[in-house]
Structures are given as C-alpha cells and as structure tokens.
Short mmCIF file of C-alpha atoms in Angstrom, two decimals:
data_model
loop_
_atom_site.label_atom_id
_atom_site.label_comp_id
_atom_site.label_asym_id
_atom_site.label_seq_id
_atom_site.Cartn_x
_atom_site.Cartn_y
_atom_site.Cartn_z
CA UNK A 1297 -26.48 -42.13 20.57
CA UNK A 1298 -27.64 -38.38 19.64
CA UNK A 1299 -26.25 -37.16 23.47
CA UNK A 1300 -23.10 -39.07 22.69
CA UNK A 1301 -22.74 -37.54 19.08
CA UNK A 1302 -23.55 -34.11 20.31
CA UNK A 1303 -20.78 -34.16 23.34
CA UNK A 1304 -18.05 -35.80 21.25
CA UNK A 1305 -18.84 -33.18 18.11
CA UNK A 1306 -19.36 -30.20 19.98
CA UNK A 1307 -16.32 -31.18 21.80
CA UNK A 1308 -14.00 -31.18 18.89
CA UNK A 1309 -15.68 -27.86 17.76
CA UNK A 1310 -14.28 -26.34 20.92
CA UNK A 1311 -10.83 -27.53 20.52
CA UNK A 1312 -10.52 -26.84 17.11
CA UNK A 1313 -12.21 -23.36 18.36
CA UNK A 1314 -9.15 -22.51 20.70
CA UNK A 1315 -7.04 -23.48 18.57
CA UNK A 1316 -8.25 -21.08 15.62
CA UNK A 1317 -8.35 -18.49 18.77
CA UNK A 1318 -4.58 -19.48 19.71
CA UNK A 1319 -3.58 -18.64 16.04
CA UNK A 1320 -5.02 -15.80 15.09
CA UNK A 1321 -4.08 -13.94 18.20
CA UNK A 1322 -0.16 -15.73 17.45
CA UNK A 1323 -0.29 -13.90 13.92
CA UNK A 1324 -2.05 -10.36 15.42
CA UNK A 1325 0.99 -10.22 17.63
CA UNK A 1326 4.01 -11.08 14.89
CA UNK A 1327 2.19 -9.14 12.00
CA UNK A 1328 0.15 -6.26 13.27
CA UNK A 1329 -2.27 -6.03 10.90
CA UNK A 1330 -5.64 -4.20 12.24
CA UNK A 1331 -7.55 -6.26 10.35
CA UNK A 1332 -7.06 -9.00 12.54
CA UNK A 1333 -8.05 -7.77 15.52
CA UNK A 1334 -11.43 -8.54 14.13
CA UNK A 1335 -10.64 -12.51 13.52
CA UNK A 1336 -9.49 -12.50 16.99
CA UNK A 1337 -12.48 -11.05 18.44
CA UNK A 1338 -14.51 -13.31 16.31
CA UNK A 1339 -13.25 -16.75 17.50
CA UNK A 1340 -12.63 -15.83 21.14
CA UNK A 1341 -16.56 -15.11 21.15
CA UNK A 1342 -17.09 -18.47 19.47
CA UNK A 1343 -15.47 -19.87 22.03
CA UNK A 1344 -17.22 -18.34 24.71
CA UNK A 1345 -20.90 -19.58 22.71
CA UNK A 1346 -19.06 -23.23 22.68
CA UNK A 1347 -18.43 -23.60 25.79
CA UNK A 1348 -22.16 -22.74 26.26
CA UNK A 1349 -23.21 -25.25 24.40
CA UNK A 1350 -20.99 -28.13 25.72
CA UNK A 1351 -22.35 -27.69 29.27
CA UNK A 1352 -25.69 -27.91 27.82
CA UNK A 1353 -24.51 -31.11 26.03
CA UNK A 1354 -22.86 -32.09 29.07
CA UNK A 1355 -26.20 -31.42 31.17
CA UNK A 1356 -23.92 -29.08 33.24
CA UNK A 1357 -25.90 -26.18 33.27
CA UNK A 1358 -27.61 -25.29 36.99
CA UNK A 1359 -31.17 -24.75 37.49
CA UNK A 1360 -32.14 -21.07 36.89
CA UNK A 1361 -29.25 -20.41 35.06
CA UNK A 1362 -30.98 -21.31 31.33
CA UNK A 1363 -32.00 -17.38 30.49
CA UNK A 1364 -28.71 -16.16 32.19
CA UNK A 1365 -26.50 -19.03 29.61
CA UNK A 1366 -28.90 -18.38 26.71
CA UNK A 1367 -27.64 -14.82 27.00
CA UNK A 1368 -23.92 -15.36 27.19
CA UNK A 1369 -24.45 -17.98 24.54
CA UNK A 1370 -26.70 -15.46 21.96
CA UNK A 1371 -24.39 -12.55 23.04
CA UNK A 1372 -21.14 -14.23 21.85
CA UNK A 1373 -22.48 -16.08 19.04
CA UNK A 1374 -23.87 -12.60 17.56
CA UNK A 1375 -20.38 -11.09 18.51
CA UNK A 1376 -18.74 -13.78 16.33
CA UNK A 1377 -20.89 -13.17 13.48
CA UNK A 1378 -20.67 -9.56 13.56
CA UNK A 1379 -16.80 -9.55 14.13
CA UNK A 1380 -16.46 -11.75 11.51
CA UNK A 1381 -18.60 -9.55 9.22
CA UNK A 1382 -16.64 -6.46 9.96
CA UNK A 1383 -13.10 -8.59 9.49
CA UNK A 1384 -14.28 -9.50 6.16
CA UNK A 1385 -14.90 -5.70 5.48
CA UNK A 1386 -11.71 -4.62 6.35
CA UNK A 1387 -10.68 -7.24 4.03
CA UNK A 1388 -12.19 -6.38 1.53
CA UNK A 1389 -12.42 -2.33 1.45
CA UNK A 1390 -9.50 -1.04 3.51
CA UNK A 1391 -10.14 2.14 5.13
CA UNK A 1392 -14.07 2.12 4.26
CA UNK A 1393 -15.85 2.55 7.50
CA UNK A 1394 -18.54 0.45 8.62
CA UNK A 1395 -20.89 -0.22 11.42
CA UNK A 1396 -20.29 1.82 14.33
CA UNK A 1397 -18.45 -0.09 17.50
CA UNK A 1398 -21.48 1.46 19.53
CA UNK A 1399 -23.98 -0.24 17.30
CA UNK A 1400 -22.42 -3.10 17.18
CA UNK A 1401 -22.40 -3.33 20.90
CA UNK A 1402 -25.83 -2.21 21.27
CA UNK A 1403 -26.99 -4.97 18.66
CA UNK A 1404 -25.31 -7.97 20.80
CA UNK A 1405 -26.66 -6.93 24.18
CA UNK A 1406 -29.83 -6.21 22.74
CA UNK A 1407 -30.38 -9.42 20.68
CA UNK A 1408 -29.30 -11.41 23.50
CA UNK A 1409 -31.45 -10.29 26.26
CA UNK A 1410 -34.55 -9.93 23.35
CA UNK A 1411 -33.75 -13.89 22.39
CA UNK A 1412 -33.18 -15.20 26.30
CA UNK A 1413 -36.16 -13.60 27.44
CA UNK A 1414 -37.92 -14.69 23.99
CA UNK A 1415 -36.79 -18.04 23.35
CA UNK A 1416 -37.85 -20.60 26.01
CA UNK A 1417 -36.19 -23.81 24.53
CA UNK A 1418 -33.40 -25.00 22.77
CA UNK A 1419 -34.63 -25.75 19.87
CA UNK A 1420 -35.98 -21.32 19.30
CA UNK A 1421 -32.89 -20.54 20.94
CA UNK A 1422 -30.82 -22.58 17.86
CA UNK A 1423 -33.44 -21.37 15.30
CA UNK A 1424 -33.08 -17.67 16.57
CA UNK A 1425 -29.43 -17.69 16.57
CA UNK A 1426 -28.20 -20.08 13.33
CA UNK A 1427 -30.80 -18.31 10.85
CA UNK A 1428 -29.76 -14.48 11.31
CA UNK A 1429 -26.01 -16.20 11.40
CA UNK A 1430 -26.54 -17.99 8.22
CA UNK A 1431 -27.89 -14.05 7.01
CA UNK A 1432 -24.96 -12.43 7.95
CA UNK A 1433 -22.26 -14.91 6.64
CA UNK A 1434 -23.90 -14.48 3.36
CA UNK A 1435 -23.99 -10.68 3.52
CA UNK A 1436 -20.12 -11.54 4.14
CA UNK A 1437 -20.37 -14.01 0.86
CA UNK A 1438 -21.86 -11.60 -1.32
CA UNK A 1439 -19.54 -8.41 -0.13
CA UNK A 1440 -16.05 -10.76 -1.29
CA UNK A 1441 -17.82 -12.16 -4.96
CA UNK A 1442 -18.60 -8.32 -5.79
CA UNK A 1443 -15.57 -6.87 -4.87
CA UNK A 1444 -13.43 -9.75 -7.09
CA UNK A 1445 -10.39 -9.19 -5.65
CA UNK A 1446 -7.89 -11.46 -5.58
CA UNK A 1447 -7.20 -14.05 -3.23
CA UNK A 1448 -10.40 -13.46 -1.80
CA UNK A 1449 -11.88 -16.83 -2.96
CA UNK A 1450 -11.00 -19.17 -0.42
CA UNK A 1451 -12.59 -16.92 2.25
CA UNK A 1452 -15.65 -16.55 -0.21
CA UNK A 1453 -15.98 -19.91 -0.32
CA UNK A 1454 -15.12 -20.74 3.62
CA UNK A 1455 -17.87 -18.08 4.40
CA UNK A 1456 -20.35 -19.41 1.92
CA UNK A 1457 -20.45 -22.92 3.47
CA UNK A 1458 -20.72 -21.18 6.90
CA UNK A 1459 -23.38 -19.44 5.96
CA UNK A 1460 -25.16 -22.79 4.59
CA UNK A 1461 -24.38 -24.89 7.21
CA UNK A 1462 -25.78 -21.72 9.64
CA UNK A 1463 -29.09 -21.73 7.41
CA UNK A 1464 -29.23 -25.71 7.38
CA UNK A 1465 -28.57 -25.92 11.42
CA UNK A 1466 -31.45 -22.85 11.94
CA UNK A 1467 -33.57 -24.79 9.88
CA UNK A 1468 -33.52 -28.18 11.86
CA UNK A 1469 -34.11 -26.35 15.54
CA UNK A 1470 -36.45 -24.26 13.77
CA UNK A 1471 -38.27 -27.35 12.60
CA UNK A 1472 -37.71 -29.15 15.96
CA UNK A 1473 -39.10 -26.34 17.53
CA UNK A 1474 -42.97 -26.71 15.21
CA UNK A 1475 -45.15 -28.75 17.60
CA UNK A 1476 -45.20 -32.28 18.11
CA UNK A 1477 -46.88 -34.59 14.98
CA UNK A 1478 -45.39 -32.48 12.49
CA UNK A 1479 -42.35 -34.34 11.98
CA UNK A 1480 -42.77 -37.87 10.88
CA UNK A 1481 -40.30 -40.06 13.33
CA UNK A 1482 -37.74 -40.76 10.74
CA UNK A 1483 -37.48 -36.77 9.98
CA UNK A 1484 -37.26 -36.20 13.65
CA UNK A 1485 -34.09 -38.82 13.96
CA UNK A 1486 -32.68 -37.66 11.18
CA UNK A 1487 -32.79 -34.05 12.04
CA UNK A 1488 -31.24 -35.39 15.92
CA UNK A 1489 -28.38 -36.89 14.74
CA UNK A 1490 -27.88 -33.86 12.52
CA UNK A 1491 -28.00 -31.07 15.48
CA UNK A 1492 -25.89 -33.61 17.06
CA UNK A 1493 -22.61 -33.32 14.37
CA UNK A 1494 -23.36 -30.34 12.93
CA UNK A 1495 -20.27 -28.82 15.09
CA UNK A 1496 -17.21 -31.45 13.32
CA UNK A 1497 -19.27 -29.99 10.18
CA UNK A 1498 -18.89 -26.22 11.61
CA UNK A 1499 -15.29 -26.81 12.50
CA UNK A 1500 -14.43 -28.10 8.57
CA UNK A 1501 -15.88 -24.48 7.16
CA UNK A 1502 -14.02 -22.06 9.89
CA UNK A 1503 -10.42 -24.23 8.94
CA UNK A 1504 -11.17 -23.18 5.83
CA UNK A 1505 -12.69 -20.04 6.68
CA UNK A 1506 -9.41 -19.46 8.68
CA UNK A 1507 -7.31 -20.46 5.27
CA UNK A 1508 -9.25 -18.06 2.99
CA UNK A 1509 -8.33 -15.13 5.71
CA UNK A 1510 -4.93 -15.73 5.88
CA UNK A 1511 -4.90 -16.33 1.76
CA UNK A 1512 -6.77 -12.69 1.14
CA UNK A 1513 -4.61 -11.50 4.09
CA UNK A 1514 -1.59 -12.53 2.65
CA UNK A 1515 -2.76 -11.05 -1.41
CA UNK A 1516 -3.25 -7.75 0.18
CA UNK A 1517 0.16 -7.26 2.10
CA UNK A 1518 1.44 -8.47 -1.33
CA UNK A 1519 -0.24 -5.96 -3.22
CA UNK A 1520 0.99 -3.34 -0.13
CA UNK A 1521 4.45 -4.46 -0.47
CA UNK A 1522 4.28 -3.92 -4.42
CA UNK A 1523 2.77 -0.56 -4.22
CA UNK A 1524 5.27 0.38 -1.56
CA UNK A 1525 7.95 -0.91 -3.69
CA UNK A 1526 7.00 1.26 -6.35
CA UNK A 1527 6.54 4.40 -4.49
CA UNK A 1528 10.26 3.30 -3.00
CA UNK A 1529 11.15 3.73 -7.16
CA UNK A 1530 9.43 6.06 -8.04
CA UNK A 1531 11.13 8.29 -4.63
CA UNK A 1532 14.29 7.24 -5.23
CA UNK A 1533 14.22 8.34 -8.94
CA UNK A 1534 13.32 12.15 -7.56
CA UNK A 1535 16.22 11.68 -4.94
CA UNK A 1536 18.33 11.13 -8.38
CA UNK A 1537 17.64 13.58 -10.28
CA UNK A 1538 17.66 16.05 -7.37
CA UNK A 1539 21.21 15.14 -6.70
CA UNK A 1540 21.59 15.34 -10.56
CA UNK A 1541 20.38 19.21 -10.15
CA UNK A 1542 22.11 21.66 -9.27
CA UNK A 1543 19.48 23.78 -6.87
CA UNK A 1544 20.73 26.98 -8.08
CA UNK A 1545 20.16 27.14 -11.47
CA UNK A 1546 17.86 24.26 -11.88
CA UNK A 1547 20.27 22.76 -14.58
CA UNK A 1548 21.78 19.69 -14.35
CA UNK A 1549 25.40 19.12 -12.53
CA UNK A 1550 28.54 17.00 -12.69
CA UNK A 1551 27.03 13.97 -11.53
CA UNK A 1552 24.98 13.75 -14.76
CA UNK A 1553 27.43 13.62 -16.80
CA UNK A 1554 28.39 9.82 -17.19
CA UNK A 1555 24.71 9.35 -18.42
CA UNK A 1556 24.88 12.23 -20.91
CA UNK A 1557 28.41 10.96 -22.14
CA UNK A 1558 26.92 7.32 -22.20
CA UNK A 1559 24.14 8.76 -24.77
CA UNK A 1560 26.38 10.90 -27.00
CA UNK A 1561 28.88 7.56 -26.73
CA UNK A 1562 27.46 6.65 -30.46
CA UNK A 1563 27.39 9.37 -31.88
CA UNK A 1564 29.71 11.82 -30.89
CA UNK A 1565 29.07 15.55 -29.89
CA UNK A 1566 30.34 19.28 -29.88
CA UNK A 1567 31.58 20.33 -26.04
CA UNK A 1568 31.49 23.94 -25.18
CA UNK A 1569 32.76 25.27 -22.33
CA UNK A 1570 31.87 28.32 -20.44
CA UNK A 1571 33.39 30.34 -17.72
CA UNK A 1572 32.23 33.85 -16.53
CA UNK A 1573 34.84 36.65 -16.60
CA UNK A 1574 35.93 38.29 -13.62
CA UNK A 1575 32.68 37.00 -11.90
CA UNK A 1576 34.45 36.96 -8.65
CA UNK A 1577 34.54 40.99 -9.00
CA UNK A 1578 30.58 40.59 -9.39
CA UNK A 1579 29.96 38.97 -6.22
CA UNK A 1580 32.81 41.54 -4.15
CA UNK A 1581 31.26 44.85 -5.65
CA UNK A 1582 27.14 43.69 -5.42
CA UNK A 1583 27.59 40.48 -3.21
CA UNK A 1584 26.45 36.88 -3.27
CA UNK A 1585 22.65 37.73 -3.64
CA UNK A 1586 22.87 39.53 -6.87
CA UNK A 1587 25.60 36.74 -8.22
CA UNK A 1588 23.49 33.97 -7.48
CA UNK A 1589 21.01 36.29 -9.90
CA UNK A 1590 23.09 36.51 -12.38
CA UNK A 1591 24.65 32.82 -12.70
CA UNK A 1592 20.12 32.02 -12.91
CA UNK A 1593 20.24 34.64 -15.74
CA UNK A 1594 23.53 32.94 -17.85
CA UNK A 1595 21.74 29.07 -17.19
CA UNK A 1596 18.55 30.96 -18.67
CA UNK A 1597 20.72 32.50 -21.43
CA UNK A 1598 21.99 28.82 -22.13
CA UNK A 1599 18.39 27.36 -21.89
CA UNK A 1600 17.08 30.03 -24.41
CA UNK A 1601 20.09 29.81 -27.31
CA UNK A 1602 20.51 25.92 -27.23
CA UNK A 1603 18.40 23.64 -28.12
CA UNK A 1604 15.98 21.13 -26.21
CA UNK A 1605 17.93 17.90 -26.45
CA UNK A 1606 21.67 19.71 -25.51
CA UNK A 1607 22.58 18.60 -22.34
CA UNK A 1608 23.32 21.72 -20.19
CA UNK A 1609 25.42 21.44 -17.39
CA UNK A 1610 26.63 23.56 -14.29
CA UNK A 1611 30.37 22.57 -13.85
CA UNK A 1612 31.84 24.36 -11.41
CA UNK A 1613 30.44 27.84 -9.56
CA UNK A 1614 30.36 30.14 -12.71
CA UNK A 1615 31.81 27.07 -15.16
CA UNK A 1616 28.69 25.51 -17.89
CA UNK A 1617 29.03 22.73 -20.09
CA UNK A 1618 27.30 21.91 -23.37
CA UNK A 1619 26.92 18.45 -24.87
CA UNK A 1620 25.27 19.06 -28.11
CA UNK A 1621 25.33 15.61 -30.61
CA UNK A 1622 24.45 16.12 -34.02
CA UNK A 1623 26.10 19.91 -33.96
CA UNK A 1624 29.02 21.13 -35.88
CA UNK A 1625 31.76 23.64 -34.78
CA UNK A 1626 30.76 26.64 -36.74
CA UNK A 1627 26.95 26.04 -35.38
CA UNK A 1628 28.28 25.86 -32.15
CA UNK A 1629 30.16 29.35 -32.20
CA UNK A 1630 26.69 31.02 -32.88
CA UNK A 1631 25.16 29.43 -30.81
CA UNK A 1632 28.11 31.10 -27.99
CA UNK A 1633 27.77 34.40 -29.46
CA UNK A 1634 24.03 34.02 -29.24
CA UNK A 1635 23.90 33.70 -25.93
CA UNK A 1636 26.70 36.62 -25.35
CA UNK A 1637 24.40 38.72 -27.39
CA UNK A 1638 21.31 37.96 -24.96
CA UNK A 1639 23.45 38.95 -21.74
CA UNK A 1640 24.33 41.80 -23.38
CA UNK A 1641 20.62 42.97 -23.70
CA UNK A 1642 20.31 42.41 -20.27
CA UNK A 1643 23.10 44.64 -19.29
CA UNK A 1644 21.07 48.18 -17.96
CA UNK A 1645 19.59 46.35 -15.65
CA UNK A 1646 21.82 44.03 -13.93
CA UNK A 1647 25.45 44.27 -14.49
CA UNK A 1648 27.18 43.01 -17.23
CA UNK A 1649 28.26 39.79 -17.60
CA UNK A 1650 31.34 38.27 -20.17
CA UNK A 1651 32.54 35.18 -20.64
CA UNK A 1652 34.47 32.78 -22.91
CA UNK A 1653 34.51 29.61 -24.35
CA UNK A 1654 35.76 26.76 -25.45
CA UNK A 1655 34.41 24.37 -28.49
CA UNK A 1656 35.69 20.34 -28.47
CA UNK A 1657 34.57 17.44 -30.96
CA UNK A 1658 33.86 14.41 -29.24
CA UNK A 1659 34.20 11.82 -31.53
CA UNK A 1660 32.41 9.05 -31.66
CA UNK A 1661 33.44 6.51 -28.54
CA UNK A 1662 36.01 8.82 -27.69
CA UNK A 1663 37.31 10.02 -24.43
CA UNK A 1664 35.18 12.02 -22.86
CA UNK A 1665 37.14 13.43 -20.02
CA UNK A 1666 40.21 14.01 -22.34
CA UNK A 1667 37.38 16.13 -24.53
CA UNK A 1668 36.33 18.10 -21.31
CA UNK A 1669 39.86 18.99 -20.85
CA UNK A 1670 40.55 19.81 -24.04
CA UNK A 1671 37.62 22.36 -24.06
CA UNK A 1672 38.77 23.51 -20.62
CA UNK A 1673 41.97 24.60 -22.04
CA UNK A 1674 40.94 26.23 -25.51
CA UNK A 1675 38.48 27.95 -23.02
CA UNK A 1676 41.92 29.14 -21.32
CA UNK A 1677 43.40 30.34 -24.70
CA UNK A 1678 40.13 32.62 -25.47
CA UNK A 1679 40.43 33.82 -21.65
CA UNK A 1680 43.92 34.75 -22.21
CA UNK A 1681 42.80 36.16 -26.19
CA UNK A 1682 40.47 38.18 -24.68
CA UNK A 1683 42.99 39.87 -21.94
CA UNK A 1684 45.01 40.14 -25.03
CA UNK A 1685 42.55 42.08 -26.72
CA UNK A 1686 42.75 39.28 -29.48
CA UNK A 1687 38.53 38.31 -29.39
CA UNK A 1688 37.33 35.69 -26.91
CA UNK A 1689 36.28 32.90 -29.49
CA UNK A 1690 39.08 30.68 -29.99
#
C-alpha cells in the first residue's frame, strides 16, 4: 500500500513538476521579465530531485549508485530552494542585490556532497533536505509579509504552506530516521503513508505557489506600466511647452496662443502689439549675433514692465504680443512707454532699439484673431505716425 501510494503520488508530483517547468519557461520567453529566470531555474531543478526520487520509489536505482543519486537529488533540491528564494527577492525588492551566483553555487555542491557522504539512508537524507527547505521557504514567507506589497499575498501564502509541508515532511524522515522502538506501530504507519502522499500534497502548494508568482508578477508590471505612463505625461507635457517656447527668448510663441485666448475668453483683455523699428538695419550693420541679443533684451524689457499673469508672446521675428485681462487702455500705454523708457537706458551699450505699438480691447467672448489684427494694424498707423514725425503711440 505505502510503495503503491508513494509511486502513484510522487508520480503526479513529477508531471505536475514539468508542467510548472513547461510554463514558466513559455512565459520567460513571451514576457522577458528577469525575474523569471529564477522560477525557471527553480522548477527545472525540482524536476531533476523528482525524478530522483521516483526511481527510488520505483526501486530503479543501481547498486553503488545511492551516494552518486543522493547527490544529484540534494544538489537540485537545494538549487530549487535557493532559486526560488532569490525569485522571490527579485519579487519583492527589484534591483536589491542578493546572494552572490558564486555562493550560491558553492552552497549546492557543497551541501550535496556534505549530505551524500553524511546521510546513509533515506530517511537522514529526507530529514537533511525537507528541514533546511522548510527554513528557507519561510525566510521567503517572512521577506513578502514585511515588504506588504501588493499582490504579493498569494505567493506569501503558496510559500508559507511550502514551507510547512517542507517542515512537516523533514519531521517524519527525521523521526523515521530515531532508532527502532521509538515509534509506537501506529505512529510508524501513520508517518508511512504520510512520506508516501506528501508529493500530491507538495504539488497543491507549488500550483499555488506558481499562482501567487504570476499574481505579484503581474501587480508589479502594473505598477511599471503606471509609472511609465506617468513619466510618458509628465515628458510629453515638457515636449509641450517646449514647442510652446520660443528658444530664443524663452517667452512663449504662437502656438500658445489658443490657450491664452481660451483663458481671457471670460473676461476679456487689452492686446498690445509690438514690432521693432528698422530692426532689419540692426542685424545688416552688427549681424545676427548681436540681434539675437537684442530681441533677449526687448522680451526682458517686456518681462520687467508687465506684470506676472500677462501673457507675453513672441509673434513673429522682432513682432511681441501682450494679453493682459483685467487692464485698461490708458494702463496699457504706460506700460509701452515703460518699457521704451528701459531700452532707452540700455542704449550706450548696445544699440538702440525703437519700436511701436498697437493697443486692442478684447471684449469679452470676442474674436480673438479679428482683435490681433486689429492691433496689427493700429500698430501700422503708429509705424507710419512715427515716420511722420507724428509720435509712435496711436
């Protein structure tokens, strides 16, 4: 019965094994995620340690070939806890670094010669391996509960009841292993037919072991796609505004102008608009370098003499715009002759810079392009007043 139990259990344990195996390696390939290189890892060496264990159930397993099998089978059981361990941690801290890939390596070859030349039946060799198994899946445990994250709980709780069932299996082939008498003959039956379906038990906790990794798997690329998706906003809102900005004079340009009409749609605003005289004579006499200059000093001009909330606009190459709500027409003028008056101060020592302008009302919900144009042109009339020698305010 307990031979039967054991091949029939262990059995399903190895299908269910590959299968895990099969899946994880399917989902590595279409997603790509590091961290499941480790899950990989970890149920190929569980398979290896199961197929150790059915030819001993099986009674396949050739004279003087127990330490050499007891090896293989300590090796990849220890690689599947470890693996598993470090999957978990990548889990659960990203980017943290843990044990070393030499340790690690040095730990499973060491263990697994120490416990085949240690251990000198099955029973020490199932105590040896479940116990320090049952340790590390609760190391695991204890690692997901602190961090708290979420989505982690399935795989807290898949872990968990590996690491008890690991602690309960050490137990029984540790207490198999105490000399005969010890047991009474019903403990020793009951503890058989235990060691002998403990693997359909094993297989129930890595299913769900395999659900709570694909569950905390699947919270984090959510979180990664959400904080991607943000930084995606948060970019394109700098791409905006740079194309909003004109790279010159670091004020805004013509594209911005729908919003700043869309704001000053309620309640109205005072339009001025500026154009440099003869600025083309600038640029021919000193050349581009020093007109670029001086087109920085007029947006600096603007910055100074109008106030915080007027929009301030570069609207052509030596053309500004002023939206300022809440201003009146005879505030507006001084505001112009303000900033003519701080050019002018800056004449000695760059050269001198005129301009005029042109003040619109935009009404309330009005038109704003016919107000543009409307500045444009009484900007036109103070040009021509000025040639005139009539003043350059209109």
């Amino acid at each position: 019965m307990e031979l039967l139990l054991g091949r029939w259990s262990t059995g399903a344990q190895v299908t269910s094994a590959v299968v895990l195996a099969m899946f994880f390696a399917l989902l590595l390939r279409a997603t790509q995620r590091p961290e499941l290189r480790w899950w990989v890892r970890a149920w190929g060496a569980n398979c290896v340690a199961l197929f150790v264990t059915l030819l001993y159930w099986l009674e396949l397993v050739p004279d003087g070939f127990q330490r050499l099998l007891s090896a293989v089978y300590l090796a990849a059981k220890t690689a599947f806890g470890l693996y598993l361990l470090q999957g978990t941690w990548a889990l659960a801290r990203p980017g943290v670094p843990s044990l070393r890939d030499g340790w690690r390596r040095g730990i499973i070859v060491a263990y697994a010669i120490a416990g085949a030349v240690t251990f000198d039946t099955v029973n020490q060799l199932g105590a040896g391996q479940h116990l320090p198994l049952g340790i590390l899946f609760g190391v695991a445990t204890v690692i997901l509960l602190r961090e708290r994250r979420r989505g982690s709980a399935w795989l807290a709780a898949g872990l968990g009841a590996r690491a008890l069932l690991a602690l309960a299996e050490g137990s029984a082939y540790f207490a198999r292993a105490l000399p005969p008498g010890t047991l009474s003959a019903g403990a020793e039956e009951r503890i058989g037919l235990f060691l002998a379906s403990h693997s359909a038990f094993d297989s129930a906790s890595e299913w769900l072991l395999a659900l709570g990794c694909v569950l905390a798997l699947w919270d984090r690329a959510e979180r990664e796609l959400r904080s991607t998706n943000q930084e995606l906003l948060v970019a394109q809102e700098d791409l905006r505004r740079l194309v909003d900005r004109d790279p010159l004079t670091g004020l805004a340009n013509r594209r911005s102008l729908p919003a700043v009409f869309r704001a000053a749609y309620g309640s109205g605003a005072m339009l001025l608009f500026f154009d440099l005289d003869d600025f083309k004579l600038v640029n021919d006499t000193f050349g581009h370098r020093v007109g670029d200059a001086c087109l920085r000093r007029v947006a600096d001009a603007l910055r100074e003499c109008f106030r915080p909330e007027d929009a301030i606009v570069r609207y052509g190459g030596d053309e500004f715009l002023v939206v300022a709500a809440g201003m009146d027409e005879a505030m507006a003028l001084e505001r112009a002759e303000a900033v003519r008056a701080r050019l002018a101060a800056l004449a000695p020592q760059a050269p001198a810079l005129a301009f005029s302008v042109g003040v619109q009302r935009l009404e309330p919900s009005g038109d704003a392009d016919a107000a543009v144009q409307a500045a444009d042109e009484a900007m036109y009339r103070a040009k021509h007043a000025t040639a005139l020698g009539l003043g350059g305010l209109p």
